[in-house]
PDB file of C-alpha atoms in Angstrom:
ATOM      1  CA  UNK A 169      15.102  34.971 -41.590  1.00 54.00           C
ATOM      2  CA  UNK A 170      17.786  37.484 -43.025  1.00 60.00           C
ATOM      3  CA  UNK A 171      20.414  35.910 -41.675  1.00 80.00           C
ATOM      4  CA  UNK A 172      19.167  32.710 -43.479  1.00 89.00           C
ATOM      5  CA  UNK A 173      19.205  34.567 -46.255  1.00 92.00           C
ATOM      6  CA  UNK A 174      22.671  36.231 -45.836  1.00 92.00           C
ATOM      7  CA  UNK A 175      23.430  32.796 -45.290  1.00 93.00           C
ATOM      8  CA  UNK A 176      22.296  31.332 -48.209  1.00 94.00           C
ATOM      9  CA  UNK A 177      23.463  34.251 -50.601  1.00 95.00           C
ATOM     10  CA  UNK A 178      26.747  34.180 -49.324  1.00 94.00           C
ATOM     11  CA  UNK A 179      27.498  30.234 -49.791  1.00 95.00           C
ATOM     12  CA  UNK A 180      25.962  30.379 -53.244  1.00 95.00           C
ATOM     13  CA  UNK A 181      28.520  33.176 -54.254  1.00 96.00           C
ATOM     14  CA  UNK A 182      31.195  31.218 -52.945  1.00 96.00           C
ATOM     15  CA  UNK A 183      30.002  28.238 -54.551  1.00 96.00           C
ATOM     16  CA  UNK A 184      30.298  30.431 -57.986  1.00 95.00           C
ATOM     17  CA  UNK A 185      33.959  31.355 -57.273  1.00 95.00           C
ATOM     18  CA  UNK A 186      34.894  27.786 -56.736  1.00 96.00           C
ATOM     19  CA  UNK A 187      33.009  26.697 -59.414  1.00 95.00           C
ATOM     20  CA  UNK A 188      35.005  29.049 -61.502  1.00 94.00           C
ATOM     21  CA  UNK A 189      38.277  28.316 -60.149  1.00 94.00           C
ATOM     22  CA  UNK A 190      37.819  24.696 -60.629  1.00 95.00           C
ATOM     23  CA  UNK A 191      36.680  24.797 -64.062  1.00 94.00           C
ATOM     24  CA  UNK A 192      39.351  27.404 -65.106  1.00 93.00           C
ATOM     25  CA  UNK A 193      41.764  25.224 -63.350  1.00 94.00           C
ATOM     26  CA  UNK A 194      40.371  22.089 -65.547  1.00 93.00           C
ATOM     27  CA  UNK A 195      40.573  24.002 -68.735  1.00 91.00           C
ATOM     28  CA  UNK A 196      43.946  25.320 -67.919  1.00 90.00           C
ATOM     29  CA  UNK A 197      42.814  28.988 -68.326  1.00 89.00           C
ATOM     30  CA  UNK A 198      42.105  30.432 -64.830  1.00 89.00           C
ATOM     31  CA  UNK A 199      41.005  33.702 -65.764  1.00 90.00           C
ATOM     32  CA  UNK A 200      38.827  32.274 -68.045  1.00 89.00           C
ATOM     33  CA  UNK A 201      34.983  31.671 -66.377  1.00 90.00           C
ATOM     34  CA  UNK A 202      35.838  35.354 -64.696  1.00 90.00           C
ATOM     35  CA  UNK A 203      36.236  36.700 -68.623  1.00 86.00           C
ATOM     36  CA  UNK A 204      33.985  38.944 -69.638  1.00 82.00           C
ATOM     37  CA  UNK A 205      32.304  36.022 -71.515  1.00 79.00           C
ATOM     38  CA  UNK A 206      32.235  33.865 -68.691  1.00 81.00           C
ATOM     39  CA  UNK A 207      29.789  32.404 -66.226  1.00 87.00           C
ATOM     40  CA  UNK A 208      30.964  34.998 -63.237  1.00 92.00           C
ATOM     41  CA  UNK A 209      29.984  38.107 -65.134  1.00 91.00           C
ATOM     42  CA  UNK A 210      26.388  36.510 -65.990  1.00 92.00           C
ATOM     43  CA  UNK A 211      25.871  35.461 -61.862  1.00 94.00           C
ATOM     44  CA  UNK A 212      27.016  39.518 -61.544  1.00 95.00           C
ATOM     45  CA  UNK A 213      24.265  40.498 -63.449  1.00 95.00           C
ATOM     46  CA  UNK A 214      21.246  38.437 -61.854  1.00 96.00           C
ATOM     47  CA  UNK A 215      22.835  39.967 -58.763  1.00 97.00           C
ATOM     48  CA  UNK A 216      22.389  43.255 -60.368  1.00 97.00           C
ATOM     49  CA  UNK A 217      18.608  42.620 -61.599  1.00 97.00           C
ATOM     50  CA  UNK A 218      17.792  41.214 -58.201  1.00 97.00           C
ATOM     51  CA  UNK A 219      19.018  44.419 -56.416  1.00 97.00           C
ATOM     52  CA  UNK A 220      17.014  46.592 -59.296  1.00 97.00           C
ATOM     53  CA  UNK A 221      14.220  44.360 -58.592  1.00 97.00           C
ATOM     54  CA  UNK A 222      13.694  45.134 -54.857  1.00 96.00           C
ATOM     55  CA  UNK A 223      13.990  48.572 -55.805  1.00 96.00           C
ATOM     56  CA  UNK A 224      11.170  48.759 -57.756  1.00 96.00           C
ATOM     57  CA  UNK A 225       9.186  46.605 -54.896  1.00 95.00           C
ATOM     58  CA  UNK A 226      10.308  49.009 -52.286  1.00 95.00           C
ATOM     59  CA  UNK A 227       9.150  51.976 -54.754  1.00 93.00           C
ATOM     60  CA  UNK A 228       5.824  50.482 -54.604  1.00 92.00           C
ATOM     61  CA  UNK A 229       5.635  49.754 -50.940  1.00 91.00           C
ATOM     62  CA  UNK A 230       6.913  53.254 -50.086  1.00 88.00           C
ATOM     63  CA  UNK A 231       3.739  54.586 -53.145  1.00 84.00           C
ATOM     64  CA  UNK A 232       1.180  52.196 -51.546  1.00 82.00           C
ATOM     65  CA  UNK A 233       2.119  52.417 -47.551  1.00 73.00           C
ATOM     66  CA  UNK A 234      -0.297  54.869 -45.361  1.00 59.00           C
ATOM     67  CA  UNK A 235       1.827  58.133 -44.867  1.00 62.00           C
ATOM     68  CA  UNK A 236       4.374  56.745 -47.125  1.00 60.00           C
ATOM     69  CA  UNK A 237       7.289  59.123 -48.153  1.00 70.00           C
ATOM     70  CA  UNK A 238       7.425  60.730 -51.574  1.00 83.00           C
ATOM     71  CA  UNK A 239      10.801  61.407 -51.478  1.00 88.00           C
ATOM     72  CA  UNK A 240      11.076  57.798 -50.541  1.00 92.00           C
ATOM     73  CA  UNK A 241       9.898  56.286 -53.729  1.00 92.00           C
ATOM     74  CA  UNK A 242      11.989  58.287 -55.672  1.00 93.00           C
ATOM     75  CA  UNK A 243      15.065  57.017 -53.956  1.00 95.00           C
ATOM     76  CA  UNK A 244      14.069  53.265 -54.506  1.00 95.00           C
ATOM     77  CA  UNK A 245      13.021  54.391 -57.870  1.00 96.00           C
ATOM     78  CA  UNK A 246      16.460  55.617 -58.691  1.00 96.00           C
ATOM     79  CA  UNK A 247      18.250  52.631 -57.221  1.00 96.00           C
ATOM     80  CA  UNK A 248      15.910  50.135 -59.648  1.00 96.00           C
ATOM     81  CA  UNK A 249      17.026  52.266 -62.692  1.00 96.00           C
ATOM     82  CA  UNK A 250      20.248  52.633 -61.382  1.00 94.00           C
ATOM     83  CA  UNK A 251      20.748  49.182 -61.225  1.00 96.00           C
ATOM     84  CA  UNK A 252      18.990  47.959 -64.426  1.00 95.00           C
ATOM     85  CA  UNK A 253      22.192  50.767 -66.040  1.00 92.00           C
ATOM     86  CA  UNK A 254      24.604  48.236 -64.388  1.00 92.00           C
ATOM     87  CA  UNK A 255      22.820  44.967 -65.319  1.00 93.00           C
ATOM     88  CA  UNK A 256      23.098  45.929 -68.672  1.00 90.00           C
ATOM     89  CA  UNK A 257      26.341  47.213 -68.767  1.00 88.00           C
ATOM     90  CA  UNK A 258      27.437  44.024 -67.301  1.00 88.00           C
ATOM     91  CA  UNK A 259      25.891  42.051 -70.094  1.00 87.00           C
ATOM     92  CA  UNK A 260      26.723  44.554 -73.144  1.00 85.00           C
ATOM     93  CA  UNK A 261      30.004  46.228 -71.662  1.00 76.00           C
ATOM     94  CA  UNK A 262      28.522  49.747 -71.943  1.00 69.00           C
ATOM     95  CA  UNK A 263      30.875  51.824 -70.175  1.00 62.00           C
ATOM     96  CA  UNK A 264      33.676  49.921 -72.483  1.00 63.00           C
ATOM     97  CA  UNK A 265      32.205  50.841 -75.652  1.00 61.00           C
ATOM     98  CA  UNK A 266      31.501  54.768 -74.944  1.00 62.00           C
ATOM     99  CA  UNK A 267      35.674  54.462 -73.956  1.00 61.00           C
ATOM    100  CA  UNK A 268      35.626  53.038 -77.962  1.00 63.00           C
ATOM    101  CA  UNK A 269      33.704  55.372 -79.384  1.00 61.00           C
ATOM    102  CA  UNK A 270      35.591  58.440 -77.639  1.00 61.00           C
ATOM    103  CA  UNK A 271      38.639  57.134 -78.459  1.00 56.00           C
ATOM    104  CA  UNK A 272      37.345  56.957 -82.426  1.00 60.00           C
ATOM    105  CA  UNK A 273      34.959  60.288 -82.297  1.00 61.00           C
ATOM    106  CA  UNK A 274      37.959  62.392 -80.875  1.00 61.00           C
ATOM    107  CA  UNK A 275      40.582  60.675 -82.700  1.00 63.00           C
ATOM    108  CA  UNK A 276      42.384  60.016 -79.369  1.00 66.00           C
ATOM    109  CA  UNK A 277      45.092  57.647 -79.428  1.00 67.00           C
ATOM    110  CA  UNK A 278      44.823  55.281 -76.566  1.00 67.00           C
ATOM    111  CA  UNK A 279      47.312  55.765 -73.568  1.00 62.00           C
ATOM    112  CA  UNK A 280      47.175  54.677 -69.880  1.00 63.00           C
ATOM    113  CA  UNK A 281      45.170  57.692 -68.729  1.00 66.00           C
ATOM    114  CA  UNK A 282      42.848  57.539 -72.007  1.00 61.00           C
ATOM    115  CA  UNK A 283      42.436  53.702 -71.770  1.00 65.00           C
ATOM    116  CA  UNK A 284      41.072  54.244 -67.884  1.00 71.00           C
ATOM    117  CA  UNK A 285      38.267  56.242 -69.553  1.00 73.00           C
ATOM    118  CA  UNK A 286      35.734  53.480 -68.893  1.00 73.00           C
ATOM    119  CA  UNK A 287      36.906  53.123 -65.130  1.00 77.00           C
ATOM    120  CA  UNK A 288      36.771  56.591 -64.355  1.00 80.00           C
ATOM    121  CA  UNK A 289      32.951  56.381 -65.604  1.00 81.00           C
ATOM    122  CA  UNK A 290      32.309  53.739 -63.162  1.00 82.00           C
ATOM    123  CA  UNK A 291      33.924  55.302 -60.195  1.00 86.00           C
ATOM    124  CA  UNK A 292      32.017  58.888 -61.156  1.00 88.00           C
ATOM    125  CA  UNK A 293      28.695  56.685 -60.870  1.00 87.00           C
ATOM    126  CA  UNK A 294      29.592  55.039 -57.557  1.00 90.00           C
ATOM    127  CA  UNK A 295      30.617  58.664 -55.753  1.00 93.00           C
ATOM    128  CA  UNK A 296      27.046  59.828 -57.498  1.00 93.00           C
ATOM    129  CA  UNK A 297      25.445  56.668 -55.638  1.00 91.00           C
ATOM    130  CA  UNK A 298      26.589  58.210 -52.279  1.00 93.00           C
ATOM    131  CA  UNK A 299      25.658  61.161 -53.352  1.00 95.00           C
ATOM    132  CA  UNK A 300      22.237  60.489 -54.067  1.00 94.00           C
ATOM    133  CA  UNK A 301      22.140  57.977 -50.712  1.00 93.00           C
ATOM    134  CA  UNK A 302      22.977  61.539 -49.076  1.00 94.00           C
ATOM    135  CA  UNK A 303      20.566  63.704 -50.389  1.00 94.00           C
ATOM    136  CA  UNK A 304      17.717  61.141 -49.897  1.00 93.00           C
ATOM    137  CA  UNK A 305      19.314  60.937 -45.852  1.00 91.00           C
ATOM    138  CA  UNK A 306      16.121  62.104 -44.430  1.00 90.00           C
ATOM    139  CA  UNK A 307      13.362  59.552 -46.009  1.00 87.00           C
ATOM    140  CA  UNK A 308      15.976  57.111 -45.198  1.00 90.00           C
ATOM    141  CA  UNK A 309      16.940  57.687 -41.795  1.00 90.00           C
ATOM    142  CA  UNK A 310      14.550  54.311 -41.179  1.00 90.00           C
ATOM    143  CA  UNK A 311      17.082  52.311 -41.930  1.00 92.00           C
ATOM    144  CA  UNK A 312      19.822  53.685 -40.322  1.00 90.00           C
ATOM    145  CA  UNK A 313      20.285  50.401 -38.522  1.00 91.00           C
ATOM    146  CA  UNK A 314      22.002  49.480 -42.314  1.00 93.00           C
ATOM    147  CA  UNK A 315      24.574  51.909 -42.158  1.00 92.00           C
ATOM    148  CA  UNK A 316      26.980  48.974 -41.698  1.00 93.00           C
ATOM    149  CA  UNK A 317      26.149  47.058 -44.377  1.00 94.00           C
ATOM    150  CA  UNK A 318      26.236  50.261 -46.684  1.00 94.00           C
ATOM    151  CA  UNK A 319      29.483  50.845 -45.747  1.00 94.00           C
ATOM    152  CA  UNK A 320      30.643  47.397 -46.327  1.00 95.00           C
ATOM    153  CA  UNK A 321      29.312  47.664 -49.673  1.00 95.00           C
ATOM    154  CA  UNK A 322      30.695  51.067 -50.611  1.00 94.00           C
ATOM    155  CA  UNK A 323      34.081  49.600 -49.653  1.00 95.00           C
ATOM    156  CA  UNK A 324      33.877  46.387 -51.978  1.00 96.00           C
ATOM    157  CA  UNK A 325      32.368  48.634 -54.899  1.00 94.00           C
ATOM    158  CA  UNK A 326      35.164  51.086 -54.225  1.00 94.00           C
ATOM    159  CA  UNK A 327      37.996  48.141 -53.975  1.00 95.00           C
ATOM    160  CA  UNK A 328      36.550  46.909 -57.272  1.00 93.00           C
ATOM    161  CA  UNK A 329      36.897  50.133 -59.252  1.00 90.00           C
ATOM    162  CA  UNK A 330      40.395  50.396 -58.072  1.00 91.00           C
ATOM    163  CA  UNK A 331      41.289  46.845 -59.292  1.00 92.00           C
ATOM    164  CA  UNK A 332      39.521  47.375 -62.375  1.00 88.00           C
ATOM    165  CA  UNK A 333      42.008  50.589 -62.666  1.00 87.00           C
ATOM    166  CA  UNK A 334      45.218  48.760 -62.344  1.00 88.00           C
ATOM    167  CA  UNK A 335      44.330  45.828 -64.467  1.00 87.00           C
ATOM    168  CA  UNK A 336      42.946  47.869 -67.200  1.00 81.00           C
ATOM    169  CA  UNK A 337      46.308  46.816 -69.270  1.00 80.00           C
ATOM    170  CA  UNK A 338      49.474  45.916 -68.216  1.00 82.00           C
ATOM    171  CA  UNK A 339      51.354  49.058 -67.387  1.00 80.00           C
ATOM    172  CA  UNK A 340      50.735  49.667 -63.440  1.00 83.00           C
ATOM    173  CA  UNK A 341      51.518  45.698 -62.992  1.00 83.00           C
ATOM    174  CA  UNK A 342      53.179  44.269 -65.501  1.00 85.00           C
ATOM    175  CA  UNK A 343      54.157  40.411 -64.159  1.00 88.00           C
ATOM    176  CA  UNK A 344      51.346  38.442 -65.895  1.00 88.00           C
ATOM    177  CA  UNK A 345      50.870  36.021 -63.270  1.00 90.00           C
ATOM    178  CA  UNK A 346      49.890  39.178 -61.024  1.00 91.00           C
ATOM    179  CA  UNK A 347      47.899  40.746 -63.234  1.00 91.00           C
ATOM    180  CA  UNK A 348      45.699  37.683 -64.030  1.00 92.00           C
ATOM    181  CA  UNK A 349      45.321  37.114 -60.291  1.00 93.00           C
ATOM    182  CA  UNK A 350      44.083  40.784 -59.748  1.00 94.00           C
ATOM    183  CA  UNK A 351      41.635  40.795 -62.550  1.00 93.00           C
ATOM    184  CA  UNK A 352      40.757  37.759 -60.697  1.00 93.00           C
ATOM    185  CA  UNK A 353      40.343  38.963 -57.186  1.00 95.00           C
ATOM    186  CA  UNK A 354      38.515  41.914 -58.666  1.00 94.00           C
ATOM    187  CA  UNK A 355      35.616  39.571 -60.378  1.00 94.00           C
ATOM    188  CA  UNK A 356      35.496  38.145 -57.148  1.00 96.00           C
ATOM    189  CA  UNK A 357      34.597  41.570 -55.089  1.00 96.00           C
ATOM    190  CA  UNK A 358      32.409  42.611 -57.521  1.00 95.00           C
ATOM    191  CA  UNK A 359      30.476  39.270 -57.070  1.00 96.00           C
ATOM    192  CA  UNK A 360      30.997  39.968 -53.306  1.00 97.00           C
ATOM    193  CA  UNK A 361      29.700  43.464 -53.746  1.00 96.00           C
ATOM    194  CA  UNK A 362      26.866  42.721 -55.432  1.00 96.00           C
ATOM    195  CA  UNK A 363      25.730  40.187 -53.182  1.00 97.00           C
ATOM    196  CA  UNK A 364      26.423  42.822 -50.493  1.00 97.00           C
ATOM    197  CA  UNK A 365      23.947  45.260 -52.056  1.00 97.00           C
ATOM    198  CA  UNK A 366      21.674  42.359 -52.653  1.00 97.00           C
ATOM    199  CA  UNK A 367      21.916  41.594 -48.956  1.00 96.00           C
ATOM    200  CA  UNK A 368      21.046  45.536 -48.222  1.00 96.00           C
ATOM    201  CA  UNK A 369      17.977  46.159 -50.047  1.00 96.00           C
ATOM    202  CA  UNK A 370      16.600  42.722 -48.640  1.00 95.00           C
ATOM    203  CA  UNK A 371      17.041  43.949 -45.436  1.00 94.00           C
ATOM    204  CA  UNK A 372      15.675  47.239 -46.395  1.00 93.00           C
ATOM    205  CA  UNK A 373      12.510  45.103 -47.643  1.00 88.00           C
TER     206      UNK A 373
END
C-alpha cells in the first residue's frame, strides 16, 4: 500500500514538471509555470498542507492511542504548525517580504549578502527542523525504520536552499540561460522535497 502510494505521488509530481515544461515551452517562457505565480508553486503548497495535515492526524492518534506519548503529540503538533508556516509562505512569499521590510525599517541598501536575507531565514528553519527531529529522538525512535527517507528529504530541502541562494539575483551565476535553468531545477527539488516529506509522514501514519 505505501509503495502504491509512493508510486502514485511520485508520477503525479513528475506529471507537474512536465506539465510545466511543456506549457512554458508553448508559451515561450520556460521559467514561467515555475514563477512564483505559477502553477508549480500552488502544487508546492497542497504538498505542504498535506504534510501539515497528517501532522495534526498523527497529533491526535498519538493524544487518543492507549499509552500514547506526550512528548509525541507535541512533535506532530509542531510539524502541522510548522508546515501550515511554509504553506503560507509559499502562497504569500513571507520570508520575502520580512527581507522587504528589513531592508526599508533599517534603511539597508540591498547587496548580495543583504538580498540573501530571506534564504538565510529558510535555511535557519530547516537546521531548527533537525533540531527539533533531535530533541523529540526518543518518542520517535518508532520510526526509526524512516531514517532513510528523512535523510533523503533533509538532502532535497538542503539542495533547495542552496539553489535558492545562488539564484537569488544574478551575481554568483551570471549567464542567464544558467540561471533560469537553476531557478528551474530548484522548483523542481522543492516539489521533489515536498513530496518526499509527504511520502514520510504517510509512512509515519
Amino acid at each position: 500500500m505505501m509503495k502504491k502510494f509512493d508510486l502514485t505521488l511520485g508520477l503525479i509530481v513528475l506529471a507537474v514538471i512536465l506539465g510545466a515544461l511543456l506549457i512554458g515551452w508553448l508559451d515561450n517562457d520556460l521559467y514561467g509555470p515555475f514563477s512564483e505565480s505559477g502553477y508549480v508553486t500552488a502544487c508546492s503548497a497542497i504538498l505542504l498542507m498535506s504534510v501539515a495535515a497528517y501532522g495534526w492526524f498523527l497529533c491526535l492518534r498519538s493524544v487518543n492511542a492507549t499509552g500514547g506519548s506526550r512528548r509525541e503529540s507535541h512533535f506532530w503538533f509542531l510539524v502541522m504548525c510548522a508546515f501550515v508556516f511554509l504553506t503560507l509562505d509559499e502562497l504569500m512569499q513571507l520570508h520575502e517580504g520580512f527581507d522587504f521590510f528589513v531592508h526599508a525599517e533599517l534603511d539597508i541598501n540591498e547587496s548580495a549578502i543583504s538580498d540573501r536575507l530571506d534564504d538565510v531565514i529558510v535555511m535557519l528553519f530547516a537546521i531548527m527542523g533537525v533540531w527539533v527531529i533531535w530533541y523529540f529522538r526518543e518518542p520517535l525512535a518508532q520510526y526509526r525504520a524512516q531514517l532513510r527517507q528523512v535523510a533523503l528529504s533533509l538532502v532535497l530541502v538542503f539542495l533547495m536552499v542552496t539553489l535558492d541562494i545562488l539564484t537569488n539575483r544574478r551575481d554568483i551565476v551570471e549567464d542567464r540561460s544558467w540561471f533560469l535553468g537553476l531557478k528551474i531545477l530548484e522548483e523542481v527539488v522543492k516539489l521533489t522535497a515536498g513530496a518526499s516529506l509527504l511520502v514520510l509522514v504517510h509512512r509515519c501514519w
